[in-house]
PDB file of C-alpha atoms in Angstrom:
ATOM      1  CA  MET A   1     -19.361  -4.250 -47.325  1.00  0.00           C
ATOM      2  CA  ILE A   2     -20.288  -1.043 -49.142  1.00  0.00           C
ATOM      3  CA  ASP A   3     -23.376  -0.635 -46.958  1.00  0.00           C
ATOM      4  CA  ALA A   4     -21.254  -1.029 -43.857  1.00  0.00           C
ATOM      5  CA  ILE A   5     -18.841   1.659 -45.071  1.00  0.00           C
ATOM      6  CA  ALA A   6     -21.715   3.969 -45.916  1.00  0.00           C
ATOM      7  CA  ASN A   7     -23.226   3.472 -42.480  1.00  0.00           C
ATOM      8  CA  THR A   8     -19.849   4.227 -40.878  1.00  0.00           C
ATOM      9  CA  ILE A   9     -19.504   7.451 -42.889  1.00  0.00           C
ATOM     10  CA  ASN A  10     -23.038   8.560 -42.031  1.00  0.00           C
ATOM     11  CA  ALA A  11     -22.498   7.802 -38.349  1.00  0.00           C
ATOM     12  CA  ALA A  12     -19.267   9.793 -38.442  1.00  0.00           C
ATOM     13  CA  LYS A  13     -21.033  12.762 -40.052  1.00  0.00           C
ATOM     14  CA  THR A  14     -23.752  12.657 -37.424  1.00  0.00           C
ATOM     15  CA  ALA A  15     -21.195  12.490 -34.618  1.00  0.00           C
ATOM     16  CA  ALA A  16     -19.235  15.377 -36.127  1.00  0.00           C
ATOM     17  CA  ALA A  17     -22.380  17.510 -36.385  1.00  0.00           C
ATOM     18  CA  GLU A  18     -23.349  16.766 -32.784  1.00  0.00           C
ATOM     19  CA  ASN A  19     -19.828  17.630 -31.641  1.00  0.00           C
ATOM     20  CA  ARG A  20     -19.924  21.164 -33.047  1.00  0.00           C
ATOM     21  CA  ASN A  21     -20.160  24.171 -30.756  1.00  0.00           C
ATOM     22  CA  LYS A  22     -21.694  27.550 -31.537  1.00  0.00           C
ATOM     23  CA  ASP A  23     -18.234  29.133 -31.922  1.00  0.00           C
ATOM     24  CA  ASP A  24     -17.019  26.548 -34.439  1.00  0.00           C
ATOM     25  CA  TYR A  25     -16.534  27.790 -37.975  1.00  0.00           C
ATOM     26  CA  GLU A  26     -16.162  26.371 -41.468  1.00  0.00           C
ATOM     27  CA  HIS A  27     -13.238  27.142 -43.751  1.00  0.00           C
ATOM     28  CA  ASP A  28     -12.539  25.538 -47.146  1.00  0.00           C
ATOM     29  CA  GLY A  29     -15.204  22.946 -46.435  1.00  0.00           C
ATOM     30  CA  ILE A  30     -13.668  21.854 -43.087  1.00  0.00           C
ATOM     31  CA  TRP A  31     -15.026  22.644 -39.643  1.00  0.00           C
ATOM     32  CA  TYR A  32     -12.629  24.194 -37.117  1.00  0.00           C
ATOM     33  CA  CYS A  33     -12.876  24.496 -33.348  1.00  0.00           C
ATOM     34  CA  GLY A  34     -13.861  27.998 -32.299  1.00  0.00           C
ATOM     35  CA  LYS A  35     -11.844  27.628 -29.113  1.00  0.00           C
ATOM     36  CA  CYS A  36      -8.425  26.346 -30.240  1.00  0.00           C
ATOM     37  CA  GLY A  37      -8.669  26.988 -34.000  1.00  0.00           C
ATOM     38  CA  THR A  38      -7.625  23.485 -35.025  1.00  0.00           C
ATOM     39  CA  PRO A  39      -9.600  21.185 -37.384  1.00  0.00           C
ATOM     40  CA  LYS A  40     -12.460  19.008 -36.207  1.00  0.00           C
ATOM     41  CA  GLU A  41     -12.519  17.218 -39.539  1.00  0.00           C
ATOM     42  CA  ILE A  42      -9.949  15.648 -41.820  1.00  0.00           C
ATOM     43  CA  LYS A  43     -10.072  14.811 -45.524  1.00  0.00           C
ATOM     44  CA  ILE A  44      -9.372  11.202 -46.477  1.00  0.00           C
ATOM     45  CA  MET A  45      -9.583   9.176 -49.688  1.00  0.00           C
ATOM     46  CA  LEU A  46     -12.156   6.407 -49.429  1.00  0.00           C
ATOM     47  CA  MET A  47     -13.100   4.183 -52.360  1.00  0.00           C
ATOM     48  CA  GLY A  48     -11.554   6.684 -54.746  1.00  0.00           C
ATOM     49  CA  GLN A  49     -13.439   9.655 -53.337  1.00  0.00           C
ATOM     50  CA  GLU A  50     -12.369  12.409 -50.973  1.00  0.00           C
ATOM     51  CA  ARG A  51     -14.428  12.336 -47.827  1.00  0.00           C
ATOM     52  CA  LEU A  52     -14.574  14.201 -44.530  1.00  0.00           C
ATOM     53  CA  MET A  53     -14.143  12.312 -41.301  1.00  0.00           C
ATOM     54  CA  PRO A  54     -14.306  13.760 -37.780  1.00  0.00           C
ATOM     55  CA  CYS A  55     -11.143  14.152 -35.729  1.00  0.00           C
ATOM     56  CA  ASP A  56     -10.261  15.627 -32.366  1.00  0.00           C
ATOM     57  CA  CYS A  57      -9.187  19.230 -32.256  1.00  0.00           C
ATOM     58  CA  ASP A  58      -6.358  20.158 -29.874  1.00  0.00           C
ATOM     59  CA  CYS A  59      -8.610  21.078 -26.958  1.00  0.00           C
ATOM     60  CA  MET A  60     -10.602  17.851 -27.346  1.00  0.00           C
ATOM     61  CA  ALA A  61      -7.370  15.831 -27.418  1.00  0.00           C
ATOM     62  CA  ASN A  62      -6.093  17.654 -24.326  1.00  0.00           C
ATOM     63  CA  GLU A  63      -9.397  17.101 -22.530  1.00  0.00           C
ATOM     64  CA  TYR A  64      -9.240  13.392 -23.355  1.00  0.00           C
ATOM     65  CA  ALA A  65      -5.658  13.204 -22.081  1.00  0.00           C
ATOM     66  CA  ASP A  66      -6.638  15.004 -18.861  1.00  0.00           C
ATOM     67  CA  ASN A  67      -9.569  12.652 -18.372  1.00  0.00           C
ATOM     68  CA  GLN A  68      -7.299   9.648 -18.856  1.00  0.00           C
ATOM     69  CA  ILE A  69      -4.906  11.011 -16.228  1.00  0.00           C
ATOM     70  CA  LYS A  70      -7.806  11.560 -13.818  1.00  0.00           C
ATOM     71  CA  LEU A  71      -9.155   8.075 -14.548  1.00  0.00           C
ATOM     72  CA  LYS A  72      -5.771   6.430 -13.898  1.00  0.00           C
ATOM     73  CA  LYS A  73      -5.385   8.454 -10.697  1.00  0.00           C
ATOM     74  CA  ALA A  74      -8.840   7.388  -9.501  1.00  0.00           C
ATOM     75  CA  GLN A  75      -8.098   3.748 -10.364  1.00  0.00           C
ATOM     76  CA  ARG A  76      -4.778   3.938  -8.495  1.00  0.00           C
ATOM     77  CA  GLU A  77      -6.449   5.465  -5.438  1.00  0.00           C
ATOM     78  CA  GLN A  78      -9.107   2.751  -5.502  1.00  0.00           C
ATOM     79  CA  SER A  79      -6.414   0.090  -5.780  1.00  0.00           C
ATOM     80  CA  ILE A  80      -4.474   1.593  -2.842  1.00  0.00           C
ATOM     81  CA  SER A  81      -7.648   1.832  -0.760  1.00  0.00           C
ATOM     82  CA  ARG A  82      -8.509  -1.786  -1.564  1.00  0.00           C
ATOM     83  CA  ASN A  83      -4.987  -2.980  -0.722  1.00  0.00           C
ATOM     84  CA  LYS A  84      -5.039  -1.056   2.568  1.00  0.00           C
ATOM     85  CA  SER A  85      -8.355  -2.571   3.600  1.00  0.00           C
ATOM     86  CA  VAL A  86      -6.893  -6.031   2.988  1.00  0.00           C
ATOM     87  CA  GLY A  87      -3.406  -5.461   4.370  1.00  0.00           C
ATOM     88  CA  ILE A  88      -4.356  -3.371   7.421  1.00  0.00           C
ATOM     89  CA  LYS A  89      -7.500  -4.620   9.137  1.00  0.00           C
ATOM     90  CA  ASN A  90      -7.609  -1.867  11.783  1.00  0.00           C
ATOM     91  CA  LYS A  91      -8.529   1.402  10.036  1.00  0.00           C
ATOM     92  CA  GLU A  92      -7.209   3.413  12.977  1.00  0.00           C
ATOM     93  CA  LEU A  93      -3.721   2.405  11.856  1.00  0.00           C
ATOM     94  CA  TYR A  94      -4.149   4.261   8.543  1.00  0.00           C
ATOM     95  CA  SER A  95      -3.110   7.456  10.350  1.00  0.00           C
ATOM     96  CA  TRP A  96       0.116   5.928  11.681  1.00  0.00           C
ATOM     97  CA  THR A  97       2.343   7.692   9.179  1.00  0.00           C
ATOM     98  CA  PHE A  98       5.664   9.504   9.099  1.00  0.00           C
ATOM     99  CA  GLU A  99       3.834  12.836   8.945  1.00  0.00           C
ATOM    100  CA  ASN A 100       1.837  12.214  12.120  1.00  0.00           C
ATOM    101  CA  GLY A 101       4.561  10.830  14.376  1.00  0.00           C
ATOM    102  CA  GLU A 102       7.563  12.120  16.283  1.00  0.00           C
ATOM    103  CA  GLU A 103      10.994  11.776  14.716  1.00  0.00           C
ATOM    104  CA  THR A 104      12.966   9.037  16.463  1.00  0.00           C
ATOM    105  CA  GLN A 105      15.884   6.872  15.421  1.00  0.00           C
ATOM    106  CA  ALA A 106      13.469   4.044  14.664  1.00  0.00           C
ATOM    107  CA  ILE A 107      11.371   6.354  12.478  1.00  0.00           C
ATOM    108  CA  ALA A 108      14.489   7.627  10.705  1.00  0.00           C
ATOM    109  CA  THR A 109      15.447   4.036   9.926  1.00  0.00           C
ATOM    110  CA  ALA A 110      11.929   3.318   8.726  1.00  0.00           C
ATOM    111  CA  ARG A 111      12.075   6.325   6.377  1.00  0.00           C
ATOM    112  CA  LYS A 112      15.372   5.112   4.958  1.00  0.00           C
ATOM    113  CA  TYR A 113      13.909   1.657   4.449  1.00  0.00           C
ATOM    114  CA  VAL A 114      11.059   3.083   2.360  1.00  0.00           C
ATOM    115  CA  THR A 115      13.371   5.193   0.201  1.00  0.00           C
ATOM    116  CA  LYS A 116      15.531   2.118  -0.428  1.00  0.00           C
ATOM    117  CA  TRP A 117      12.593  -0.242  -0.836  1.00  0.00           C
ATOM    118  CA  ALA A 118      13.519  -1.485  -4.323  1.00  0.00           C
ATOM    119  CA  GLN A 119      16.941  -2.578  -3.097  1.00  0.00           C
ATOM    120  CA  MET A 120      15.544  -3.976   0.178  1.00  0.00           C
ATOM    121  CA  TYR A 121      13.045  -6.056  -1.780  1.00  0.00           C
ATOM    122  CA  GLN A 122      15.643  -7.289  -4.255  1.00  0.00           C
ATOM    123  CA  ASP A 123      18.075  -8.258  -1.502  1.00  0.00           C
ATOM    124  CA  ASN A 124      15.363  -9.665   0.812  1.00  0.00           C
ATOM    125  CA  ILE A 125      16.278  -7.330   3.679  1.00  0.00           C
ATOM    126  CA  GLY A 126      13.794  -6.826   6.506  1.00  0.00           C
ATOM    127  CA  LEU A 127      13.796  -5.045   9.848  1.00  0.00           C
ATOM    128  CA  MET A 128      13.255  -6.113  13.445  1.00  0.00           C
ATOM    129  CA  PHE A 129      12.055  -3.305  15.702  1.00  0.00           C
ATOM    130  CA  TYR A 130      12.728  -4.295  19.305  1.00  0.00           C
ATOM    131  CA  GLY A 131      12.577  -2.589  22.684  1.00  0.00           C
ATOM    132  CA  ASN A 132      10.399  -1.952  25.701  1.00  0.00           C
ATOM    133  CA  PRO A 133       6.608  -1.723  25.346  1.00  0.00           C
ATOM    134  CA  GLY A 134       5.303   1.622  24.118  1.00  0.00           C
ATOM    135  CA  THR A 135       8.541   2.857  22.541  1.00  0.00           C
ATOM    136  CA  GLY A 136       7.099   3.095  19.024  1.00  0.00           C
ATOM    137  CA  LYS A 137       8.057  -0.243  17.482  1.00  0.00           C
ATOM    138  CA  THR A 138       4.659  -0.888  15.950  1.00  0.00           C
ATOM    139  CA  TYR A 139       4.291   2.752  14.937  1.00  0.00           C
ATOM    140  CA  ALA A 140       7.556   2.617  12.960  1.00  0.00           C
ATOM    141  CA  ALA A 141       6.464  -0.599  11.242  1.00  0.00           C
ATOM    142  CA  MET A 142       3.065   0.904  10.388  1.00  0.00           C
ATOM    143  CA  CYS A 143       4.727   4.006   8.918  1.00  0.00           C
ATOM    144  CA  ILE A 144       6.518   1.687   6.515  1.00  0.00           C
ATOM    145  CA  ALA A 145       3.308  -0.202   5.750  1.00  0.00           C
ATOM    146  CA  ASN A 146       1.289   2.926   4.968  1.00  0.00           C
ATOM    147  CA  ALA A 147       4.070   4.517   2.925  1.00  0.00           C
ATOM    148  CA  LEU A 148       4.595   1.412   0.786  1.00  0.00           C
ATOM    149  CA  LEU A 149       0.868   0.856   0.326  1.00  0.00           C
ATOM    150  CA  ASP A 150       0.642   4.431  -0.965  1.00  0.00           C
ATOM    151  CA  MET A 151       3.330   3.408  -3.468  1.00  0.00           C
ATOM    152  CA  SER A 152       1.079   0.506  -4.601  1.00  0.00           C
ATOM    153  CA  VAL A 153       3.282  -2.104  -2.905  1.00  0.00           C
ATOM    154  CA  SER A 154       1.344  -5.046  -1.480  1.00  0.00           C
ATOM    155  CA  VAL A 155       1.744  -5.263   2.299  1.00  0.00           C
ATOM    156  CA  MET A 156       0.165  -7.538   4.908  1.00  0.00           C
ATOM    157  CA  VAL A 157       0.165  -6.535   8.576  1.00  0.00           C
ATOM    158  CA  THR A 158      -0.711  -9.235  11.087  1.00  0.00           C
ATOM    159  CA  ASN A 159       0.415 -10.936  14.294  1.00  0.00           C
ATOM    160  CA  PHE A 160       0.977 -14.513  15.340  1.00  0.00           C
ATOM    161  CA  SER A 161      -2.087 -14.587  17.575  1.00  0.00           C
ATOM    162  CA  HIS A 162      -4.213 -14.100  14.462  1.00  0.00           C
ATOM    163  CA  ILE A 163      -2.053 -16.409  12.342  1.00  0.00           C
ATOM    164  CA  ILE A 164      -2.180 -19.224  14.906  1.00  0.00           C
ATOM    165  CA  ALA A 165      -5.949 -18.844  15.335  1.00  0.00           C
ATOM    166  CA  THR A 166      -6.401 -19.024  11.560  1.00  0.00           C
ATOM    167  CA  LEU A 167      -4.133 -22.036  11.096  1.00  0.00           C
ATOM    168  CA  SER A 168      -5.923 -23.801  13.980  1.00  0.00           C
ATOM    169  CA  ASP A 169      -9.216 -23.557  12.096  1.00  0.00           C
ATOM    170  CA  TYR A 170      -9.897 -26.966  10.545  1.00  0.00           C
ATOM    171  CA  LYS A 171     -11.646 -25.250   7.617  1.00  0.00           C
ATOM    172  CA  VAL A 172      -8.428 -23.504   6.580  1.00  0.00           C
ATOM    173  CA  ASN A 173      -5.933 -25.087   4.213  1.00  0.00           C
ATOM    174  CA  ASN A 174      -2.714 -24.209   6.041  1.00  0.00           C
ATOM    175  CA  ASN A 175      -0.440 -24.438   3.025  1.00  0.00           C
ATOM    176  CA  GLU A 176      -2.694 -22.191   0.960  1.00  0.00           C
ATOM    177  CA  TYR A 177      -2.947 -19.671   3.800  1.00  0.00           C
ATOM    178  CA  ILE A 178       0.840 -19.483   4.239  1.00  0.00           C
ATOM    179  CA  ASP A 179       1.316 -19.241   0.469  1.00  0.00           C
ATOM    180  CA  ASP A 180      -1.159 -16.361   0.441  1.00  0.00           C
ATOM    181  CA  LEU A 181       0.889 -14.529   3.086  1.00  0.00           C
ATOM    182  CA  ASN A 182       3.925 -14.907   0.865  1.00  0.00           C
ATOM    183  CA  ASN A 183       2.145 -13.382  -2.108  1.00  0.00           C
ATOM    184  CA  TYR A 184       2.574 -10.003  -0.406  1.00  0.00           C
ATOM    185  CA  SER A 185       5.738  -8.093  -1.220  1.00  0.00           C
ATOM    186  CA  LEU A 186       6.164  -7.221   2.450  1.00  0.00           C
ATOM    187  CA  LEU A 187       4.920  -9.164   5.474  1.00  0.00           C
ATOM    188  CA  ILE A 188       4.814  -7.337   8.822  1.00  0.00           C
ATOM    189  CA  ILE A 189       4.288  -9.442  11.958  1.00  0.00           C
ATOM    190  CA  ASP A 190       3.679  -7.507  15.150  1.00  0.00           C
ATOM    191  CA  ASP A 191       4.735  -8.496  18.665  1.00  0.00           C
ATOM    192  CA  ILE A 192       6.653 -11.721  18.032  1.00  0.00           C
ATOM    193  CA  GLY A 193       7.322 -13.613  21.249  1.00  0.00           C
ATOM    194  CA  SER A 194       3.964 -12.857  22.850  1.00  0.00           C
ATOM    195  CA  GLU A 195       2.134 -15.743  21.169  1.00  0.00           C
ATOM    196  CA  ARG A 196       1.018 -18.877  23.019  1.00  0.00           C
ATOM    197  CA  ASN A 197       3.935 -21.072  24.049  1.00  0.00           C
ATOM    198  CA  THR A 198       2.567 -24.423  22.947  1.00  0.00           C
ATOM    199  CA  GLU A 199       4.061 -27.050  20.681  1.00  0.00           C
ATOM    200  CA  THR A 200       1.403 -26.457  18.015  1.00  0.00           C
ATOM    201  CA  ALA A 201       1.747 -22.675  18.153  1.00  0.00           C
ATOM    202  CA  THR A 202       5.536 -22.921  17.926  1.00  0.00           C
ATOM    203  CA  GLN A 203       5.255 -25.184  14.899  1.00  0.00           C
ATOM    204  CA  TYR A 204       2.908 -22.730  13.175  1.00  0.00           C
ATOM    205  CA  VAL A 205       5.325 -19.878  13.854  1.00  0.00           C
ATOM    206  CA  THR A 206       8.195 -21.963  12.487  1.00  0.00           C
ATOM    207  CA  ASP A 207       6.211 -22.864   9.349  1.00  0.00           C
ATOM    208  CA  VAL A 208       5.349 -19.222   8.612  1.00  0.00           C
ATOM    209  CA  ILE A 209       8.873 -17.903   9.151  1.00  0.00           C
ATOM    210  CA  ASP A 210      10.510 -20.743   7.202  1.00  0.00           C
ATOM    211  CA  ALA A 211       8.097 -20.270   4.298  1.00  0.00           C
ATOM    212  CA  ARG A 212       8.773 -16.531   4.221  1.00  0.00           C
ATOM    213  CA  VAL A 213      12.522 -17.079   4.141  1.00  0.00           C
ATOM    214  CA  ARG A 214      12.163 -19.636   1.345  1.00  0.00           C
ATOM    215  CA  ALA A 215       9.965 -17.193  -0.586  1.00  0.00           C
ATOM    216  CA  ASN A 216      12.926 -14.778  -0.496  1.00  0.00           C
ATOM    217  CA  LYS A 217      10.703 -11.826   0.370  1.00  0.00           C
ATOM    218  CA  PRO A 218      11.249  -9.194   3.088  1.00  0.00           C
ATOM    219  CA  LEU A 219       9.872  -9.583   6.592  1.00  0.00           C
ATOM    220  CA  ILE A 220       9.443  -6.909   9.260  1.00  0.00           C
ATOM    221  CA  VAL A 221       8.778  -7.907  12.858  1.00  0.00           C
ATOM    222  CA  THR A 222       8.325  -6.108  16.167  1.00  0.00           C
ATOM    223  CA  THR A 223       9.127  -7.649  19.527  1.00  0.00           C
ATOM    224  CA  ASN A 224       9.670  -6.835  23.189  1.00  0.00           C
ATOM    225  CA  LEU A 225      12.547  -9.325  23.213  1.00  0.00           C
ATOM    226  CA  THR A 226      16.131  -8.108  22.958  1.00  0.00           C
ATOM    227  CA  VAL A 227      18.579  -9.476  20.425  1.00  0.00           C
ATOM    228  CA  GLU A 228      20.504 -11.119  23.277  1.00  0.00           C
ATOM    229  CA  GLU A 229      17.353 -12.818  24.602  1.00  0.00           C
ATOM    230  CA  MET A 230      16.615 -14.176  21.146  1.00  0.00           C
ATOM    231  CA  LYS A 231      20.162 -15.470  20.698  1.00  0.00           C
ATOM    232  CA  GLN A 232      20.164 -17.064  24.161  1.00  0.00           C
ATOM    233  CA  ALA A 233      16.746 -18.727  23.936  1.00  0.00           C
ATOM    234  CA  GLN A 234      16.815 -22.062  25.758  1.00  0.00           C
ATOM    235  CA  ASP A 235      14.097 -23.754  23.730  1.00  0.00           C
ATOM    236  CA  ILE A 236      15.582 -25.320  20.580  1.00  0.00           C
ATOM    237  CA  SER A 237      12.441 -24.566  18.556  1.00  0.00           C
ATOM    238  CA  LYS A 238      12.569 -20.916  19.635  1.00  0.00           C
ATOM    239  CA  GLN A 239      16.276 -20.797  18.777  1.00  0.00           C
ATOM    240  CA  ARG A 240      15.497 -21.888  15.242  1.00  0.00           C
ATOM    241  CA  ILE A 241      12.718 -19.304  14.830  1.00  0.00           C
ATOM    242  CA  TYR A 242      14.772 -16.428  16.198  1.00  0.00           C
ATOM    243  CA  SER A 243      17.853 -17.465  14.232  1.00  0.00           C
ATOM    244  CA  ARG A 244      15.794 -17.374  11.033  1.00  0.00           C
ATOM    245  CA  ILE A 245      14.424 -13.930  11.872  1.00  0.00           C
ATOM    246  CA  LEU A 246      17.834 -12.491  12.754  1.00  0.00           C
ATOM    247  CA  GLY A 247      19.201 -13.932   9.514  1.00  0.00           C
ATOM    248  CA  VAL A 248      16.864 -11.862   7.314  1.00  0.00           C
ATOM    249  CA  THR A 249      16.268  -8.691   9.370  1.00  0.00           C
ATOM    250  CA  LEU A 250      18.315  -5.764  10.619  1.00  0.00           C
ATOM    251  CA  PRO A 251      17.766  -5.153  14.370  1.00  0.00           C
ATOM    252  CA  VAL A 252      16.529  -1.626  15.147  1.00  0.00           C
ATOM    253  CA  LYS A 253      16.205  -0.672  18.816  1.00  0.00           C
ATOM    254  CA  ALA A 254      13.280   1.588  19.692  1.00  0.00           C
ATOM    255  CA  VAL A 255      14.053   3.721  22.732  1.00  0.00           C
ATOM    256  CA  GLY A 256      12.331   6.504  24.611  1.00  0.00           C
ATOM    257  CA  GLU A 257       9.442   7.167  26.934  1.00  0.00           C
ATOM    258  CA  ASP A 258       6.427   4.891  26.713  1.00  0.00           C
ATOM    259  CA  ILE A 259       4.285   6.635  24.086  1.00  0.00           C
ATOM    260  CA  ARG A 260       1.035   5.393  25.591  1.00  0.00           C
ATOM    261  CA  LEU A 261       1.989   6.634  29.067  1.00  0.00           C
ATOM    262  CA  LYS A 262       3.152   9.938  27.595  1.00  0.00           C
ATOM    263  CA  LYS A 263      -0.189  10.481  25.863  1.00  0.00           C
ATOM    264  CA  GLN A 264      -2.042   9.606  29.045  1.00  0.00           C
ATOM    265  CA  LYS A 265       0.089  12.044  31.043  1.00  0.00           C
ATOM    266  CA  ASN A 266      -0.702  14.795  28.553  1.00  0.00           C
ATOM    267  CA  LYS A 267      -4.415  14.046  28.868  1.00  0.00           C
ATOM    268  CA  LEU A 268      -4.189  14.148  32.659  1.00  0.00           C
ATOM    269  CA  ARG A 269      -2.332  17.469  32.544  1.00  0.00           C
ATOM    270  CA  ALA A 270      -4.975  18.930  30.230  1.00  0.00           C
ATOM    271  CA  ALA A 271      -7.759  17.674  32.502  1.00  0.00           C
ATOM    272  CA  GLN A 272      -6.017  19.067  35.579  1.00  0.00           C
ATOM    273  CA  ALA A 273      -5.620  22.469  33.919  1.00  0.00           C
ATOM    274  CA  MET A 274      -9.304  22.441  32.963  1.00  0.00           C
ATOM    275  CA  PHE A 275     -10.453  21.702  36.534  1.00  0.00           C
ATOM    276  CA  GLU A 276      -8.075  24.302  37.934  1.00  0.00           C
ATOM    277  CA  GLN A 277      -9.701  26.898  35.682  1.00  0.00           C
ATOM    278  CA  VAL A 278     -13.125  25.862  36.981  1.00  0.00           C
ATOM    279  CA  ALA A 279     -11.916  26.187  40.589  1.00  0.00           C
ATOM    280  CA  GLU A 280     -10.745  29.738  39.956  1.00  0.00           C
TER     281      GLU A 280
END
């Protein structure tokens, strides 16, 4: 025991000596930091004797605190990056953010959803972006996904084509796969209604939606179907699916010019201007 204490004291003395800088100075038998002027040693009573033990001066303590902040920031960024790579398979979608898109009513609603996320999660409130192709439904959903992932919220973005293909794989345990989807705080399913219209596919869709509702966690979907078309679906199985979705999501209509066509028009205009300059 005594040997162990002696070894600890000697190790502390060695560490204290190695930690001294050229500007450090000694006063009343205690070494002080030449930079901040605070002690690098402290007197303690050990086994009835006064001894010196090393301690952090103010600048060392501040440096340690700064390093801890940097470490936590790096760990958080790594965690966000890891969650994004899992939740968003297509890296091109990482740039689909509020900052990079045009302000539309759908985007405004998406922003509000993110700011109210804690309440939306608690109350199990999702969104359904619907409208014509190219009006920014998926973009609005991805803005939410990227914003929440940056807040360290777990998000999974997928579509029923992928889900059905996965559940059709005999190697996959369907219950475990669906449970895994429900481990995410937010599930985003893109382009509902475009999946294969088979009995098996419909059953898979029903299973996923029902499980999500039972999990009491938010769901965001995008679809080219209107609310009226969903309510008036003739197929009983489809009626059940759409009724479930409408029961846990707020419909948000995306309107405007087809974004893809608009981008293509801009490219064509730029190309035309370029060739006109060459002709001159």
